[in-house]
CSV table of C-alpha atoms and ligand atoms in Angstrom, one decimal:
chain,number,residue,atom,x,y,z
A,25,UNK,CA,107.2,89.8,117.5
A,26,UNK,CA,109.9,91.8,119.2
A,27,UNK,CA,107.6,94.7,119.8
A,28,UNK,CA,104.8,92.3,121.0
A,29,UNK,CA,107.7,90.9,123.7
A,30,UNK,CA,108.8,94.7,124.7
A,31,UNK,CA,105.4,96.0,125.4
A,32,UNK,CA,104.8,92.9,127.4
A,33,UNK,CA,107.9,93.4,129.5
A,34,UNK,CA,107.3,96.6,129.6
A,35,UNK,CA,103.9,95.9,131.1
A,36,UNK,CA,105.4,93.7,133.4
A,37,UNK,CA,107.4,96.2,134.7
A,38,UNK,CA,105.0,99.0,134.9
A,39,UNK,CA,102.8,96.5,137.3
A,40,UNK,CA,106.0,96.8,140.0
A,41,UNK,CA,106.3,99.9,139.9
A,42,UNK,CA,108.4,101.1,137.3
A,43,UNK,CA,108.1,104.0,134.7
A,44,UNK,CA,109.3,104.4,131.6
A,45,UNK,CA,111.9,107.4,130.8
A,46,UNK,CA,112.6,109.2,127.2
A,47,UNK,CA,116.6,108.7,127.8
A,48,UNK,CA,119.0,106.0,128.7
A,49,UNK,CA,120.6,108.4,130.8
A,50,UNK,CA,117.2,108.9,133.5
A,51,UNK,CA,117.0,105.3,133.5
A,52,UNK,CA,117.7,102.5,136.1
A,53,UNK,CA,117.3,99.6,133.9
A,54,UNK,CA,118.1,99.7,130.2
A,55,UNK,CA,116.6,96.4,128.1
A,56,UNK,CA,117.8,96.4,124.6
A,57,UNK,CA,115.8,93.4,122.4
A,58,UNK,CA,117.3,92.6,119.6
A,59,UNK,CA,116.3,91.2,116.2
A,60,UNK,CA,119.8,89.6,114.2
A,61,UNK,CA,117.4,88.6,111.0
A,62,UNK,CA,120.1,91.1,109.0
A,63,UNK,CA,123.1,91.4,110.1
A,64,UNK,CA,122.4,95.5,109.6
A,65,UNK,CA,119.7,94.7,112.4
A,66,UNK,CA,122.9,93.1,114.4
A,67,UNK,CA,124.7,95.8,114.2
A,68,UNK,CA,122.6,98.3,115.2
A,69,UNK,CA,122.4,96.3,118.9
A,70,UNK,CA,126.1,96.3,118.9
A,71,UNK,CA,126.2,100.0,118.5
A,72,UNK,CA,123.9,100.7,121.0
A,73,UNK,CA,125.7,98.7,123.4
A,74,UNK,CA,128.9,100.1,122.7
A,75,UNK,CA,126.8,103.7,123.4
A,76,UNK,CA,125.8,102.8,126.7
A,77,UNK,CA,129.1,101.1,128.0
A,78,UNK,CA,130.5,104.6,128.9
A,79,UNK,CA,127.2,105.2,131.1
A,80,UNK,CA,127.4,102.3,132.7
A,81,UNK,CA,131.4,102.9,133.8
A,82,UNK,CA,129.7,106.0,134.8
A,83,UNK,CA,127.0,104.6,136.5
A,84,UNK,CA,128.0,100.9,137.7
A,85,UNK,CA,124.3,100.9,139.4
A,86,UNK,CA,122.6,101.1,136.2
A,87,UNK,CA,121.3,97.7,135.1
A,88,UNK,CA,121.9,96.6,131.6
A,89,UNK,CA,119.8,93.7,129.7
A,90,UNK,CA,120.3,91.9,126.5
A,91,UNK,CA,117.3,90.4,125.2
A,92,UNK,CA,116.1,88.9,121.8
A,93,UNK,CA,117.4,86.7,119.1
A,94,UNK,CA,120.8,87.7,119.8
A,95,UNK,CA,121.0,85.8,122.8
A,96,UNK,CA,121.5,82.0,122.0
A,97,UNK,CA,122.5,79.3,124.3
A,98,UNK,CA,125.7,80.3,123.8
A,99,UNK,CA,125.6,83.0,126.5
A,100,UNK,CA,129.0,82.9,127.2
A,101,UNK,CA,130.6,83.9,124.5
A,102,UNK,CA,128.2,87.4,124.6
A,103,UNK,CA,129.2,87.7,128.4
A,104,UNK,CA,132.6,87.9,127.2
A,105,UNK,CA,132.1,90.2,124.5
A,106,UNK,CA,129.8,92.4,126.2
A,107,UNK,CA,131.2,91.9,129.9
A,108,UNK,CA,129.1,95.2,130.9
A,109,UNK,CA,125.9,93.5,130.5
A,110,UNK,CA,124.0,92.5,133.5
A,111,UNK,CA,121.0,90.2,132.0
A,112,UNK,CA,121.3,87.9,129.0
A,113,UNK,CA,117.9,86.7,128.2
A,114,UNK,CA,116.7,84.5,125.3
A,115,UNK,CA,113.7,85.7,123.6
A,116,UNK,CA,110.6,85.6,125.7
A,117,UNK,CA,112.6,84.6,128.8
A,118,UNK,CA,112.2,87.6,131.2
A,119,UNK,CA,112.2,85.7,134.6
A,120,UNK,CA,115.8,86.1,135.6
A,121,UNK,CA,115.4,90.1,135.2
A,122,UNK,CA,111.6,90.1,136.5
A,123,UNK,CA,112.5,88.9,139.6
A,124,UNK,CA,115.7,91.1,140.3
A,125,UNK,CA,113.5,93.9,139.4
A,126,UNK,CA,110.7,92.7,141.8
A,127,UNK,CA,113.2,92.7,144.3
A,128,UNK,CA,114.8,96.1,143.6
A,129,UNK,CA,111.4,97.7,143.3
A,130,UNK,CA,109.9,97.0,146.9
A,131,UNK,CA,111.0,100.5,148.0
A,132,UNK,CA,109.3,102.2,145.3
A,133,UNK,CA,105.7,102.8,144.8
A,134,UNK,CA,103.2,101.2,143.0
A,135,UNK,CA,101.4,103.1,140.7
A,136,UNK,CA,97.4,102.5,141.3
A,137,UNK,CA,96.3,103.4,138.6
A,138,UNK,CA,98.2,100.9,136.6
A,139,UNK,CA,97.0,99.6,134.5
A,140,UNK,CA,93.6,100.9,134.4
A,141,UNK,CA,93.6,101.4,130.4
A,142,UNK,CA,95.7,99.9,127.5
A,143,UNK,CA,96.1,101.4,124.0
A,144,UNK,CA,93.3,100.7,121.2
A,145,UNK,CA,95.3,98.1,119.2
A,146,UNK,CA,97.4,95.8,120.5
A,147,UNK,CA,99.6,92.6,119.8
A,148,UNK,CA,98.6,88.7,120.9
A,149,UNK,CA,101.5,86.1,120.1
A,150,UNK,CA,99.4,82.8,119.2
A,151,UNK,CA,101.9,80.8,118.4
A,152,UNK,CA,106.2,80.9,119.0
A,153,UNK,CA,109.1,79.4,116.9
A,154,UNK,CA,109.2,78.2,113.5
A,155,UNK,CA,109.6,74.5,111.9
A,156,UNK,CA,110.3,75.5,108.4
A,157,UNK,CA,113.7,76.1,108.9
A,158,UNK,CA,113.6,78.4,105.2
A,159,UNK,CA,117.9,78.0,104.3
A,160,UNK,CA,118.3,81.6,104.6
A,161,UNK,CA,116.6,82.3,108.3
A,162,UNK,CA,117.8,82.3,111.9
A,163,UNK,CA,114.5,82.5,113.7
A,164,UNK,CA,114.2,78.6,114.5
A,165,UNK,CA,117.6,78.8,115.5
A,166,UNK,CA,116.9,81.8,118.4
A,167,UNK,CA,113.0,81.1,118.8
A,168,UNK,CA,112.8,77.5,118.9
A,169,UNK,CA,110.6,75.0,117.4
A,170,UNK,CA,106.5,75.7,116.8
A,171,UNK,CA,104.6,76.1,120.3
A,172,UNK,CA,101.1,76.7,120.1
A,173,UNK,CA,99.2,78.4,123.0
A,174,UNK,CA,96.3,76.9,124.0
A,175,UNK,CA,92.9,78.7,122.6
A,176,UNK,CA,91.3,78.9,126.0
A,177,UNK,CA,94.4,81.0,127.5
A,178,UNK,CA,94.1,83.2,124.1
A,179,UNK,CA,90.3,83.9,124.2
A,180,UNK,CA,90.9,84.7,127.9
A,181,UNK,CA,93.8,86.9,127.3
A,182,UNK,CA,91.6,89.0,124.6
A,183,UNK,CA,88.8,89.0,126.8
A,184,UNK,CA,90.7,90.8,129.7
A,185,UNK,CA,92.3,93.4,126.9
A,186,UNK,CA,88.9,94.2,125.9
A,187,UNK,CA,87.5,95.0,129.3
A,188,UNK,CA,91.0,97.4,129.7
A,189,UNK,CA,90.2,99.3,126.3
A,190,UNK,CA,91.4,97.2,123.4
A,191,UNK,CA,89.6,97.4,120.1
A,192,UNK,CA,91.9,95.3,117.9
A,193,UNK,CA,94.4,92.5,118.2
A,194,UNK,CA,97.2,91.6,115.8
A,195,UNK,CA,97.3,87.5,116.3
A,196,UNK,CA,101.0,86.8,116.1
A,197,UNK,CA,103.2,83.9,114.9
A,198,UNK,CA,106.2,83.4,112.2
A,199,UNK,CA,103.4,81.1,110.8
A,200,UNK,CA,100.0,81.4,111.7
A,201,UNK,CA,98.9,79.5,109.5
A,202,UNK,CA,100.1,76.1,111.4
A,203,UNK,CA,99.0,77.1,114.8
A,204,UNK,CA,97.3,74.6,116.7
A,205,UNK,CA,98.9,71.3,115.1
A,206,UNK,CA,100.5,70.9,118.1
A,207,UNK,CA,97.7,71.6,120.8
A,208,UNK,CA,95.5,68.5,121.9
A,209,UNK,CA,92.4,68.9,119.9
A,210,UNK,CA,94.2,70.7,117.0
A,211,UNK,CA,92.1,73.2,116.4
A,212,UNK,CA,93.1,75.8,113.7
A,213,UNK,CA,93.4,79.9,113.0
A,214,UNK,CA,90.0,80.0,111.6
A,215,UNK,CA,88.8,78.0,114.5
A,216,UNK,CA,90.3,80.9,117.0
A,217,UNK,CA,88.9,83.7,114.7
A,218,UNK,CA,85.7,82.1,115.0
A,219,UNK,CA,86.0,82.4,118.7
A,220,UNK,CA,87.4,85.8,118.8
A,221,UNK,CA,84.9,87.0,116.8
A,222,UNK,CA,82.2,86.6,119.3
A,223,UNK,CA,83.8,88.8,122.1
A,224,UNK,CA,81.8,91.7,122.7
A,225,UNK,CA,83.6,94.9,122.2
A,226,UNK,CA,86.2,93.5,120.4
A,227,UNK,CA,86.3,95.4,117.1
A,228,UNK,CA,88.8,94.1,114.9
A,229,UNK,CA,91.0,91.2,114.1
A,230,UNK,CA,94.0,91.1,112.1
A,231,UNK,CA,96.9,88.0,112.3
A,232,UNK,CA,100.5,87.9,110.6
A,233,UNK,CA,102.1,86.3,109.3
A,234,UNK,CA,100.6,83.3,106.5
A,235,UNK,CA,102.9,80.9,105.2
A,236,UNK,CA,101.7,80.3,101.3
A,237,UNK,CA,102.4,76.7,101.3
A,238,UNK,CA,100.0,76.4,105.1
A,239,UNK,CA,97.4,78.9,104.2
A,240,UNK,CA,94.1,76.8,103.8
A,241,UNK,CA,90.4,77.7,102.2
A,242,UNK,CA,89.1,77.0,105.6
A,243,UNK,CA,91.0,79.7,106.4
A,244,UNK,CA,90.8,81.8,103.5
A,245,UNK,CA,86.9,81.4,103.9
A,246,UNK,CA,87.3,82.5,107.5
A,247,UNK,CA,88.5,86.1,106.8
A,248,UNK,CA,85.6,86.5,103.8
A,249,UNK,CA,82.6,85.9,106.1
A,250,UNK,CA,83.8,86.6,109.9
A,251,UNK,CA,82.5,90.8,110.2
A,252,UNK,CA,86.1,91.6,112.8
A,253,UNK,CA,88.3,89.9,110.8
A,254,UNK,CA,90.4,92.8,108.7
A,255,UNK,CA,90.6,92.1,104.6
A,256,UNK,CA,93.9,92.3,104.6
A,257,UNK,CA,96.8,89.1,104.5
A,258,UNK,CA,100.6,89.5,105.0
A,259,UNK,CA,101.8,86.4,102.3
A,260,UNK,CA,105.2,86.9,101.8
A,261,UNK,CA,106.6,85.5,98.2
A,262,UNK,CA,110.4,86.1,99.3
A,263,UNK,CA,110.9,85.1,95.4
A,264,UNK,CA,109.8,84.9,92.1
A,265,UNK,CA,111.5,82.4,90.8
A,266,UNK,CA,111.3,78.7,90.9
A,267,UNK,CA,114.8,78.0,91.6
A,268,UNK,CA,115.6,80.1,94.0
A,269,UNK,CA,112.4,79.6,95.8
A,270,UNK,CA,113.5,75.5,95.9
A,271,UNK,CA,116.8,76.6,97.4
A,272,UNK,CA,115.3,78.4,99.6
A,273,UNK,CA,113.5,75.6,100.6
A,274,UNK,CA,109.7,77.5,100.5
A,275,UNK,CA,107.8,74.8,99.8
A,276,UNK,CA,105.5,75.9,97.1
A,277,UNK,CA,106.0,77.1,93.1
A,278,UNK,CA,105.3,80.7,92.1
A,279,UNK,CA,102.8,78.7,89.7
A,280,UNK,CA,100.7,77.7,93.0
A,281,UNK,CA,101.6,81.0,94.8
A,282,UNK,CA,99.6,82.9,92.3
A,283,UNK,CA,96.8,80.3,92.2
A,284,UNK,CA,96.4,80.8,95.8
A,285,UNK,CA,96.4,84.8,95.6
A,286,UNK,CA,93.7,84.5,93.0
A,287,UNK,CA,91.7,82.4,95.2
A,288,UNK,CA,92.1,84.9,98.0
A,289,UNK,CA,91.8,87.6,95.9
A,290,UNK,CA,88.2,86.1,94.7
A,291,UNK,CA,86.9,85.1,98.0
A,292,UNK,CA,87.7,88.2,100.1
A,293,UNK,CA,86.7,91.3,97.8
A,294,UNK,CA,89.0,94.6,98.7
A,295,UNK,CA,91.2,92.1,100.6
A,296,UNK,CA,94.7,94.2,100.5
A,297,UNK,CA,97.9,91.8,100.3
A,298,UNK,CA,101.2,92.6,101.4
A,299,UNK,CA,104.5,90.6,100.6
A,300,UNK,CA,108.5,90.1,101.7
A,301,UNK,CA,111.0,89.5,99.3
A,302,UNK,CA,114.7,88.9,99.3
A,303,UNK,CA,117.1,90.0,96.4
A,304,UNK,CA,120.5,88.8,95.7
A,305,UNK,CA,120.3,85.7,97.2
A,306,UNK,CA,122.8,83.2,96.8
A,307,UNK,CA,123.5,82.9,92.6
A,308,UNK,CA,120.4,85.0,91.9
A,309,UNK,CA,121.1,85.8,88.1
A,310,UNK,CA,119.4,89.4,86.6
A,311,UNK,CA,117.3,86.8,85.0
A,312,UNK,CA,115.9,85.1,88.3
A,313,UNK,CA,115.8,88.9,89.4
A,314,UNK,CA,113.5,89.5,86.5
A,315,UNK,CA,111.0,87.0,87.5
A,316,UNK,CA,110.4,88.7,90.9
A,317,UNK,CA,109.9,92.0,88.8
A,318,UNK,CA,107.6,90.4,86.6
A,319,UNK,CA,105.4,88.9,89.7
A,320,UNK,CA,105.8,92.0,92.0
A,321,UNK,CA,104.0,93.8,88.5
A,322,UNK,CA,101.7,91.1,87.9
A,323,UNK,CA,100.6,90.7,91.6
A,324,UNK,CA,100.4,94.4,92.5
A,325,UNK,CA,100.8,93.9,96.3
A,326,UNK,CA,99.7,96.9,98.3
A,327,UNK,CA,102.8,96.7,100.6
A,328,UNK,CA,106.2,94.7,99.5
A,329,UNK,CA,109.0,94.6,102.0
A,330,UNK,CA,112.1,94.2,100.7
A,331,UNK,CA,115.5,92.8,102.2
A,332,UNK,CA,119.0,92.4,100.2
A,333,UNK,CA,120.0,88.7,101.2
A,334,UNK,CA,122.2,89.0,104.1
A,335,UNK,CA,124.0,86.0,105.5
A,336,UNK,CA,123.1,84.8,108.9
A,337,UNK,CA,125.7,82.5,110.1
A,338,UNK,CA,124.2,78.7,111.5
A,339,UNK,CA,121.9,78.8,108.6
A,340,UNK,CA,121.7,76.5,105.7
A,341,UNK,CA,122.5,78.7,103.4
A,342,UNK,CA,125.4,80.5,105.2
A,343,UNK,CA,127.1,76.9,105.1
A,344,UNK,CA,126.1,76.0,101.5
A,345,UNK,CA,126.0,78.6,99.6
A,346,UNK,CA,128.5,81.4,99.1
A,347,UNK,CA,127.3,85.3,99.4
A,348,UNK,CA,128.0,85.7,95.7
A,349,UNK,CA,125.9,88.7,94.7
A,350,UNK,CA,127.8,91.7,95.2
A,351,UNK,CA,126.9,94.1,97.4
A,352,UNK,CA,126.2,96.9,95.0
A,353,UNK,CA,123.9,94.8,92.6
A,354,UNK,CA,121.9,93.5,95.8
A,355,UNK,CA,121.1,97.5,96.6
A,356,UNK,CA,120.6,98.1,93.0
A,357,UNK,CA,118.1,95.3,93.1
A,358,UNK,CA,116.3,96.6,96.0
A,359,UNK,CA,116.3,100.2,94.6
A,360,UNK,CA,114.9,98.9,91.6
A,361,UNK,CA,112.1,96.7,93.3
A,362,UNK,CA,111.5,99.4,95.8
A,363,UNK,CA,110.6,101.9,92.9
A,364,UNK,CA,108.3,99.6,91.0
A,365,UNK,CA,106.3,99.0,94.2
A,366,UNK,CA,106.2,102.6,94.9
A,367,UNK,CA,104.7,103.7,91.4
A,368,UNK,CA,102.2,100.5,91.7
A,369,UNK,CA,101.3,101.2,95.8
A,370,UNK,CA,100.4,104.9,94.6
A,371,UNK,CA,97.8,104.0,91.7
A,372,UNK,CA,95.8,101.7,94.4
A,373,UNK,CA,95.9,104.4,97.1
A,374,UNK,CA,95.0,106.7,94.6
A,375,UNK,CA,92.2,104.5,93.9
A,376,UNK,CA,90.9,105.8,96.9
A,377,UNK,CA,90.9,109.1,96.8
A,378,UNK,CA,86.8,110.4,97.4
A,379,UNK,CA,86.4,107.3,99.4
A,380,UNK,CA,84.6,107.1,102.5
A,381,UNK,CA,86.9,104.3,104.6
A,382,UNK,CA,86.4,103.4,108.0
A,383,UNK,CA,89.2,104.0,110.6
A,384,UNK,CA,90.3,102.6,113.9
A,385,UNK,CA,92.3,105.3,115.4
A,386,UNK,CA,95.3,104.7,117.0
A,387,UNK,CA,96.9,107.8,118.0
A,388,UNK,CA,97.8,111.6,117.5
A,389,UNK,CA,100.8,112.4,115.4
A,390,UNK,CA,102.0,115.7,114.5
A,391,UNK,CA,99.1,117.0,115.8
A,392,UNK,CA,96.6,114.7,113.2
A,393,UNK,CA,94.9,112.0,114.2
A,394,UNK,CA,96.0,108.4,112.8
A,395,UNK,CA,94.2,105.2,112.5
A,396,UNK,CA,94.2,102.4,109.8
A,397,UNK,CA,91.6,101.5,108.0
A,398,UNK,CA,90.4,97.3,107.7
A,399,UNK,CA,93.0,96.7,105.0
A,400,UNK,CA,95.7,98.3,106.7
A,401,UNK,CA,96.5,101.3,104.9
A,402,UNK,CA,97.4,104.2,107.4
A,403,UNK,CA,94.9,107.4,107.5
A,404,UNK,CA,95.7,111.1,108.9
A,405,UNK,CA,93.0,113.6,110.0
A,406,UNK,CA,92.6,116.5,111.7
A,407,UNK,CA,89.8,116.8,114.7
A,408,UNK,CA,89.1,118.4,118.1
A,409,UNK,CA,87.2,115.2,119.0
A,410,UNK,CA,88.6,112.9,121.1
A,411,UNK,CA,89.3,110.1,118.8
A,412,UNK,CA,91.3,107.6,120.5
A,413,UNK,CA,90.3,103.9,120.3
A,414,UNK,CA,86.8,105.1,117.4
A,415,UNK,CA,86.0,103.9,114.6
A,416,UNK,CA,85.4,106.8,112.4
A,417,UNK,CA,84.6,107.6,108.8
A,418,UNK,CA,87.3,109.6,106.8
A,419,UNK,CA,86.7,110.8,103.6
A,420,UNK,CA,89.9,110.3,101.6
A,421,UNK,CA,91.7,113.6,100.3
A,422,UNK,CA,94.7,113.2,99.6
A,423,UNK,CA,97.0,109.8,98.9
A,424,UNK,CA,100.8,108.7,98.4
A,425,UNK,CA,102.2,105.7,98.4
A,426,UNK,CA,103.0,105.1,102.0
A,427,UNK,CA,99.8,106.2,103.3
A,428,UNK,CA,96.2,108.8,102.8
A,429,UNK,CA,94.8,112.1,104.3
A,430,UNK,CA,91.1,112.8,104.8
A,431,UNK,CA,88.5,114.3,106.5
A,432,UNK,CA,86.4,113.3,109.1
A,433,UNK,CA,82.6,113.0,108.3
A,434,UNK,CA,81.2,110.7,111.3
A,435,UNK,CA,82.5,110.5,114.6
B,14,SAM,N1,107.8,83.9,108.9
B,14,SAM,C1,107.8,84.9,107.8
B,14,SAM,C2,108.0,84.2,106.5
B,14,SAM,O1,107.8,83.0,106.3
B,14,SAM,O2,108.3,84.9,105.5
B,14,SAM,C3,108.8,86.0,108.0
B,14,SAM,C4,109.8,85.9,109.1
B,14,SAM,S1,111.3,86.7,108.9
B,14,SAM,C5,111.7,87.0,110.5
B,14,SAM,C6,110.9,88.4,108.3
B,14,SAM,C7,111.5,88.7,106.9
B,14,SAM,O3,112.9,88.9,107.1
B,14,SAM,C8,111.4,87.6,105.9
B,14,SAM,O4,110.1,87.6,105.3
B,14,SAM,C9,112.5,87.8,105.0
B,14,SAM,O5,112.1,88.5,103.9
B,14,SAM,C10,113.5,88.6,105.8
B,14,SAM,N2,114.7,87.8,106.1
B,14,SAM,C11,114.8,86.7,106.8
B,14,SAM,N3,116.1,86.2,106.8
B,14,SAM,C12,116.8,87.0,106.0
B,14,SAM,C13,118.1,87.1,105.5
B,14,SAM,N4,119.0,86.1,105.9
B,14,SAM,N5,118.5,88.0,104.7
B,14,SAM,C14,117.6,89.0,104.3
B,14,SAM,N6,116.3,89.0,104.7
B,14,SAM,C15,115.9,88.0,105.5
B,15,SF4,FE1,112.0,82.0,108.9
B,15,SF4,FE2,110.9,80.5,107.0
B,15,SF4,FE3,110.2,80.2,109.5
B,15,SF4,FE4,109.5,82.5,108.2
B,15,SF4,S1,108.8,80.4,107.7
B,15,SF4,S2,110.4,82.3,110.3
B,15,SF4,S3,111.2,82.8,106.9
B,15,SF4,S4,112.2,79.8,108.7
């Protein structure tokens, strides 16, 4: 969601007239956006803010902006903590710092070609804020309650993309699955992909991230028979145990979890499934720990993400519970986890190896090509072509766990 919000501003900017510079030091406005889900994500803002102060003493001209879920209401306790900073905007709330730049920007030139073409795959926020208000999370806290936006602006927004060069869209929300309750008609997601679907030139459609206890078989149904809708589902467990799943306030067992990834998994052939968890949560025994070994071996997710429990103060949990896992078992836990999913991620990409797969591609990197094929897993090939924004076939070569190597066969 952050990246969606700093290549919109971004955007926004470029349309007055600004460019974007490789160092801090060449710039004239500096926009951090920060994410405070960990507290190591925290503190990585807080260093980089303590990195620029000397530059702006230096340079009092330069124009610094806080953005992202570290910026509460609360703004002035971070003005006095950060009294460097010229902009403190809450997530999504550019206007203050739009218009200062409008103003600063009438001198300089607008670029004409801007923005004649947009990269092949980009990100569409459907739906903001959160309602579930999981013990352990700050994002209802910093992004508000669920807002839904409505399908008409969505379908026009993808539209206009699609005339500027964009083949796929990533539909965004903390839960996608519950977008539209709120909207007049109350339409659903499979309603939208139905909709999206039928834009011409559109070639892909992906959406993240499904909430297990939201995810319907309308929806499920949806992905199976809609041809631009990607086989692949981001369902994250966060646990798998029963206990720590109730006080984490989830919503569902791991006994209707897994009946839900079996229906998926029957419906949607080849879908590819990918997974959070957290470790070391408040009293997590080894035992509790097990179980999420045990469903992480079971399951065989093609991507698990995995996060040592890190207390976010406001939340439930950082009130009711104490932080009683110590540190170095939470990393052993994560090590451990970490290594299980490697071995298993690295038998199902191997599974591919001699496999024609189609790819969007994305980019150059390196000096190889790279795209992602429908279920998400990311391809490398070499080619003189011009590949940006195809959809070629790759014959797969090589794998690891992280992602595959091929050669191209149809351009
Ligand atoms: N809405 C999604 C969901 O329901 O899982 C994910 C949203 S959250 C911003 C992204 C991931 O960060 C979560 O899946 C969770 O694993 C992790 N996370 C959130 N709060 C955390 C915390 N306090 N400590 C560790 N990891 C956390
Ligand atoms: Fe956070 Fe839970 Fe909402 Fe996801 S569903 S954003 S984990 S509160």
């Amino acid at each position: 969601m952050n990246k969606a919000d700093s290549d919109r501003l971004a955007w926004r900017l470029g349309q007055l007239g600004y460019q974007q510079v490789g160092r801090a030091e060449e710039a004239d406005l500096v926009i951090l956006n920060s994410c405070v889900v960990r507290q190591s994500a925290e503190d990585k803002v807080v260093n980089k803010l303590a990195n620029l102060r000397p530059l702006k003493m230096k340079r009092p001209d330069l124009i610094l902006a806080l953005t992202g879920c570290m910026v509460d209401s609360q703004t002035e306790k971070l003005k006095s903590r950060f009294p460097f900073v010229d902009f403190f905007l809450k997530p999504q709330e550019f206007d203050p710092l739009l218009t200062y730049a409008e103003e600063k920007s009438s001198g300089l030139e607008r670029n004409p070609s801007f923005p004649s073409s947009l990269p092949p795959t980009t990100f569409v926020p459907i739906i903001q804020g959160c309602n579930n208000f999981c013990t352990y999370c700050i994002v209802p806290y910093r992004r508000g309650r669920e807002k839904s936006r409505p399908m008409s602006e969505i379908i026009r927004e993808v539209q206009d993309f699609v005339q500027r060069g964009v083949k796929e869209v990533t539909l965004l929300g903390q839960n996608v699955d519950s977008y539209g309750h709120d909207l007049p008609d109350k339409p659903d997601l499979a309603d939208l992909l139905q909709e999206l679907n039928q834009i011409e030139g559109l070639l892909r459609i992906r959406f993240l991230t499904s909430h297990p206890k939201d995810m319907t078989q309308k929806l499920i149904e949806a992905v199976a028979s809609l041809d631009k809708v990607c086989e692949h589902i981001s369902l994250p467990v966060q646990a798998g145990d029963n206990e720590i799943l109730k006080v984490m306030r989830r919503g569902y067992t791991i006994e209707q979890y897994k009946e839900l990834v079996a229906r998926i998994r029957s419906t949607i052939p080849e879908v590819a499934l990918s997974t959070d968890v957290i470790v070391g949560f408040p009293s997590e025994t080894r035992e509790q720990f097990q179980h999420t070994v045990d469903l992480i071996r079971e399951l065989r997710f093609d991507v698990v993400h995995v996060a040592a429990y890190s207390p976010r103060p406001g939340t439930i949990a950082s009130r009711k519970f104490e932080d009683n896992v110590p540190l170095a078992e939470k990393r052993a836990r994560l090590q451990e986890l970490e290594r299980i999913q490697e071995n298993i991620a690295a038998e199902i990409n191997a599974g591919l190896l001699g496999r024609e797969v189609e790819v969007l591609v994305e980019g150059k990197k390196k000096g190889k090509w790279q795209g992602r094929t429908r279920t998400d897993k990311l391809v490398f090939f070499e080619s003189e072509a011009d590949c940006l924004g195809q959809l070629v076939k790759v014959k797969i070569e090589h794998t690891s766990p992280w992602s595959l190597q091929g050669k191209l066969i149809k351009h």
